C-alpha positions as semicolon CSV with decimal commas, in nm:
position;residue;x (nm);y (nm);z (nm)
1;X;0,942;-8,793;2,023
2;X;1,023;-8,848;1,682
3;X;0,643;-8,847;1,600
4;X;0,622;-8,494;1,698
5;X;0,870;-8,385;1,535
6;X;0,788;-8,523;1,222
7;X;0,414;-8,361;1,264
8;X;0,577;-8,063;1,340
9;X;0,778;-8,079;1,023
10;X;0,541;-8,194;0,817
11;X;0,273;-7,965;0,929
12;X;0,492;-7,596;0,931
13;X;0,738;-7,616;0,713
14;X;0,592;-7,815;0,444
15;X;0,239;-7,734;0,437
16;X;0,024;-8,024;0,404
17;X;-0,054;-8,101;0,030
18;X;-0,387;-7,967;-0,123
19;X;-0,391;-8,154;-0,431
20;X;-0,302;-7,905;-0,628
21;X;-0,571;-7,634;-0,551
22;X;-0,499;-7,367;-0,360
23;X;-0,799;-7,115;-0,378
24;X;-0,643;-6,811;-0,221
25;X;-0,549;-6,677;-0,593
26;X;-0,567;-6,322;-0,546
27;X;-0,620;-6,279;-0,145
28;X;-0,481;-6,039;0,013
29;X;-0,480;-6,248;0,324
30;X;-0,538;-6,639;0,411
31;X;-0,537;-6,862;0,722
32;X;-0,495;-7,245;0,726
33;X;-0,413;-7,463;0,944
34;X;-0,439;-7,799;0,698
35;X;-0,321;-7,636;0,330
36;X;-0,195;-7,359;0,137
37;X;-0,449;-7,127;0,029
38;X;-0,192;-6,882;-0,159
39;X;-0,011;-7,071;-0,427
40;X;0,378;-7,014;-0,334
41;X;0,309;-7,017;0,044
42;X;0,608;-7,253;0,124
43;X;0,580;-7,104;0,555
44;X;0,457;-7,225;0,814
45;X;0,086;-7,276;0,878
46;X;0,010;-7,221;1,232
47;X;0,205;-7,292;1,544
48;X;0,096;-7,470;1,858
49;X;0,181;-7,483;2,174
50;X;0,047;-7,778;2,464
51;X;-0,210;-7,810;2,202
52;X;-0,389;-7,534;2,168
53;X;-0,288;-7,258;1,865
54;X;-0,086;-6,995;1,893
55;X;-0,029;-6,830;1,592
56;X;-0,205;-6,895;1,245
57;X;0,047;-6,775;0,972
58;X;-0,070;-6,503;0,715
59;X;0,014;-6,682;0,384
60;X;-0,015;-6,344;0,187
61;X;0,377;-6,359;0,305
62;X;0,298;-5,978;0,469
63;X;0,321;-6,086;0,859
64;X;-0,049;-6,006;0,904
65;X;-0,011;-6,332;1,150
66;X;-0,282;-6,449;1,387
67;X;-0,184;-6,469;1,746
68;X;-0,352;-6,533;2,108
69;X;-0,255;-6,257;2,331
70;X;-0,244;-6,507;2,588
71;X;-0,251;-6,885;2,672
72;X;-0,601;-6,914;2,781
73;X;-0,685;-6,664;2,401
74;X;-0,585;-6,997;2,250
75;X;-0,810;-7,199;2,059
76;X;-0,780;-7,584;2,105
77;X;-0,604;-7,776;1,816
78;X;-0,753;-8,033;1,687
79;X;-0,938;-8,245;1,364
80;X;-1,262;-8,170;1,306
81;X;-1,593;-8,210;0,970
82;X;-1,621;-8,523;0,779
83;X;-1,326;-8,466;0,597
84;X;-1,123;-8,457;0,943
85;X;-0,963;-8,103;0,834
86;X;-0,736;-7,980;1,066
87;X;-0,904;-7,667;1,278
88;X;-0,909;-7,394;1,500
89;X;-1,164;-7,484;1,789
90;X;-1,315;-7,174;1,976
91;X;-1,512;-7,338;2,271
92;X;-1,565;-7,090;2,571
93;X;-1,671;-7,198;2,890
94;X;-1,924;-6,953;2,918
95;X;-2,010;-6,655;2,695
96;X;-1,787;-6,438;2,903
97;X;-1,510;-6,665;2,898
98;X;-1,377;-6,719;2,523
99;X;-1,105;-6,785;2,323
100;X;-0,963;-6,499;2,049
101;X;-0,679;-6,463;1,777
102;X;-0,579;-6,093;1,639
103;X;-0,384;-5,949;1,444
104;X;-0,146;-5,665;1,630
105;X;-0,165;-5,332;1,666
106;X;0,016;-5,283;1,340
107;X;-0,252;-5,432;1,108
108;X;-0,527;-5,233;1,092
109;X;-0,790;-5,412;0,852
110;X;-0,728;-5,113;0,607
111;X;-0,433;-5,316;0,534
112;X;-0,694;-5,579;0,384
113;X;-1,045;-5,387;0,229
114;X;-1,105;-5,084;0,134
115;X;-1,399;-4,878;0,267
116;X;-1,601;-4,907;-0,010
117;X;-1,492;-5,307;-0,099
118;X;-1,379;-5,663;0,050
119;X;-1,469;-5,994;-0,003
120;X;-1,463;-6,230;0,309
121;X;-1,468;-6,616;0,287
122;X;-1,441;-6,839;0,562
123;X;-1,508;-7,215;0,656
124;X;-1,691;-7,264;0,971
125;X;-1,843;-7,558;1,189
126;X;-2,071;-7,424;1,459
127;X;-2,156;-7,641;1,778
128;X;-2,346;-7,396;1,986
129;X;-2,508;-7,061;1,977
130;X;-2,641;-6,843;2,294
131;X;-2,652;-6,541;2,175
132;X;-2,994;-6,427;1,977
133;X;-3,043;-6,028;1,958
134;X;-3,143;-5,959;1,695
135;X;-3,054;-5,813;1,351
136;X;-2,995;-5,433;1,431
137;X;-2,734;-5,532;1,674
138;X;-2,583;-5,851;1,432
139;X;-2,231;-5,788;1,612
140;X;-2,338;-5,891;1,956
141;X;-2,406;-6,237;1,843
142;X;-2,133;-6,467;1,810
143;X;-1,837;-6,346;1,590
144;X;-1,656;-6,562;1,350
145;X;-1,461;-6,259;1,252
146;X;-1,456;-5,898;1,353
147;X;-1,294;-5,637;1,189
148;X;-1,532;-5,322;1,349
149;X;-1,381;-5,234;1,729
150;X;-1,657;-5,193;2,068
151;X;-1,954;-5,095;1,824
152;X;-1,924;-5,281;1,479
153;X;-1,812;-4,978;1,338
154;X;-1,567;-5,151;1,029
155;X;-1,735;-5,503;0,948
156;X;-1,853;-5,835;1,165
157;X;-1,910;-6,181;1,038
158;X;-2,157;-6,332;1,263
159;X;-2,364;-6,621;1,402
160;X;-2,723;-6,592;1,537
161;X;-2,910;-6,891;1,738
162;X;-3,175;-7,111;1,503
163;X;-2,867;-7,030;1,212
164;X;-2,899;-6,728;1,114
165;X;-2,549;-6,583;0,976
166;X;-2,511;-6,183;0,976
167;X;-2,254;-6,011;0,708
168;X;-2,277;-5,649;0,953
169;X;-2,127;-5,332;0,786
170;X;-2,119;-5,028;0,951
171;X;-2,097;-4,684;0,724
172;X;-2,266;-4,509;1,029
173;X;-2,577;-4,720;1,059
174;X;-2,576;-5,097;1,136
175;X;-2,604;-5,224;0,832
176;X;-2,669;-5,572;0,838
177;X;-2,767;-5,893;0,542
178;X;-2,884;-6,243;0,695
179;X;-2,930;-6,542;0,611
180;X;-3,208;-6,780;0,627
181;X;-3,322;-6,919;0,977
182;X;-3,136;-7,221;0,952
183;X;-2,875;-7,144;0,668
184;X;-2,606;-7,272;0,907
185;X;-2,617;-7,594;1,043
186;X;-2,563;-7,566;1,422
187;X;-2,360;-7,881;1,544
188;X;-2,360;-8,021;1,234
189;X;-2,177;-7,972;0,904
190;X;-1,932;-7,734;0,795
191;X;-2,081;-7,448;0,627
192;X;-1,912;-7,173;0,387
193;X;-1,984;-6,832;0,504
194;X;-1,960;-6,501;0,248
195;X;-1,910;-6,146;0,380
196;X;-1,905;-5,932;0,042
197;X;-1,905;-5,536;0,029
198;X;-1,936;-5,339;-0,329
199;X;-2,154;-5,162;-0,523
200;X;-2,229;-4,946;-0,217
201;X;-2,393;-5,303;-0,087
202;X;-2,302;-5,503;0,221
203;X;-2,425;-5,948;0,076
204;X;-2,425;-6,233;0,274
205;X;-2,410;-6,608;0,166
206;X;-2,386;-6,940;0,306
207;X;-2,283;-7,233;0,085
208;X;-2,313;-7,037;-0,202
209;X;-2,651;-7,028;-0,178
210;X;-2,910;-6,809;-0,076
211;X;-2,787;-6,440;-0,109
212;X;-2,947;-6,136;0,004
213;X;-2,790;-5,781;0,037
214;X;-2,900;-5,463;0,216
215;X;-2,752;-5,149;0,140
216;X;-2,463;-4,973;0,298
217;X;-2,198;-4,730;0,211
218;X;-1,862;-4,654;0,238
219;X;-1,709;-4,890;0,568
220;X;-1,676;-4,589;0,803
221;X;-1,396;-4,740;1,063
222;X;-1,095;-4,966;0,937
223;X;-0,820;-4,849;1,180
224;X;-0,968;-5,178;1,412
225;X;-0,753;-5,480;1,379
226;X;-0,899;-5,817;1,211
227;X;-1,013;-6,059;1,547
228;X;-1,172;-6,411;1,511
229;X;-1,336;-6,613;1,737
230;X;-1,466;-6,314;1,922
231;X;-1,598;-5,941;1,921
232;X;-1,499;-5,756;2,168
233;X;-1,791;-5,702;2,404
234;X;-1,939;-5,976;2,668
235;X;-2,106;-6,268;2,512
236;X;-1,964;-6,244;2,129
237;X;-1,770;-6,547;2,174
238;X;-1,796;-6,757;1,884
239;X;-1,863;-7,207;2,005
240;X;-1,730;-7,401;1,733
241;X;-1,449;-7,459;1,448
242;X;-1,282;-7,232;1,212
243;X;-1,102;-7,385;0,939
244;X;-1,014;-7,129;0,698
245;X;-1,047;-6,820;0,624
246;X;-0,958;-6,570;0,315
247;X;-0,981;-6,165;0,312
248;X;-0,985;-6,013;-0,057
249;X;-0,932;-5,627;-0,109
250;X;-1,100;-5,600;-0,467
251;X;-1,425;-5,898;-0,476
252;X;-1,335;-6,181;-0,710
253;X;-1,643;-6,214;-0,991
254;X;-1,932;-6,417;-0,912
255;X;-1,738;-6,728;-1,098
256;X;-1,409;-6,700;-0,899
257;X;-1,636;-6,646;-0,577
258;X;-1,831;-6,948;-0,693
259;X;-1,526;-7,152;-0,753
260;X;-1,423;-6,998;-0,409
261;X;-1,663;-7,145;-0,197
262;X;-1,690;-7,463;-0,394
263;X;-1,303;-7,570;-0,332
264;X;-1,370;-7,488;0,039
265;X;-1,666;-7,654;0,072
266;X;-1,529;-7,949;-0,096
267;X;-1,204;-7,919;0,138
268;X;-1,429;-7,973;0,463
269;X;-1,708;-8,181;0,384
270;X;-1,968;-7,915;0,354
């Protein structure tokens, strides 16, 4: 019992030291089970109930926490990657049953990005991907983060079978920048994925390389809430580990993005 209490104090009231590295400068939202991302944050990192993650606390101080709507929705609290970082294990028993965390109805994605600009970066370790429905329906693949509702009317970060990453935006049409096949290791080391909407284009990168883009106008709908691990439709559950995620309304410079990705890759062992 003493050990459990000590661990709780270490993780939730005195966040794990990142060795002075806080890559979330300028982020409007950030979550991590293993360290502080936004400088000056001193609150809890997570809430773990019966071995599962009930809450990921938003380190921006705005209270836009990711929570599980029910006990079965909670991802497993675990460690993963070469560096054994604490993370959330989204491991669905089937394509129709999985785990999901989301912000509540009072926190639409318009609080986090604008219709014409946004930057999202996430470190993940996919275990398996069963979905393979094609680029035109990128939001129907394994959703890491989704802020587009049922029809993908906002944005999606999704993984397709074959290790393809989609950065998807909806401006009235389904615009999707896709990585090369195999860019995302499935069942291997972690990786860092980026979704960027800037200058009328949607961009994707995996581990800071192989950037692709497609033309995309303004995001059509920012009224939906942010979801992690699910995309509002059967078969869109992510199967794997999610370590850290950050969202910026103003897109950082390329040098800043490169530094963020490098830091996150080193942290998880990508």
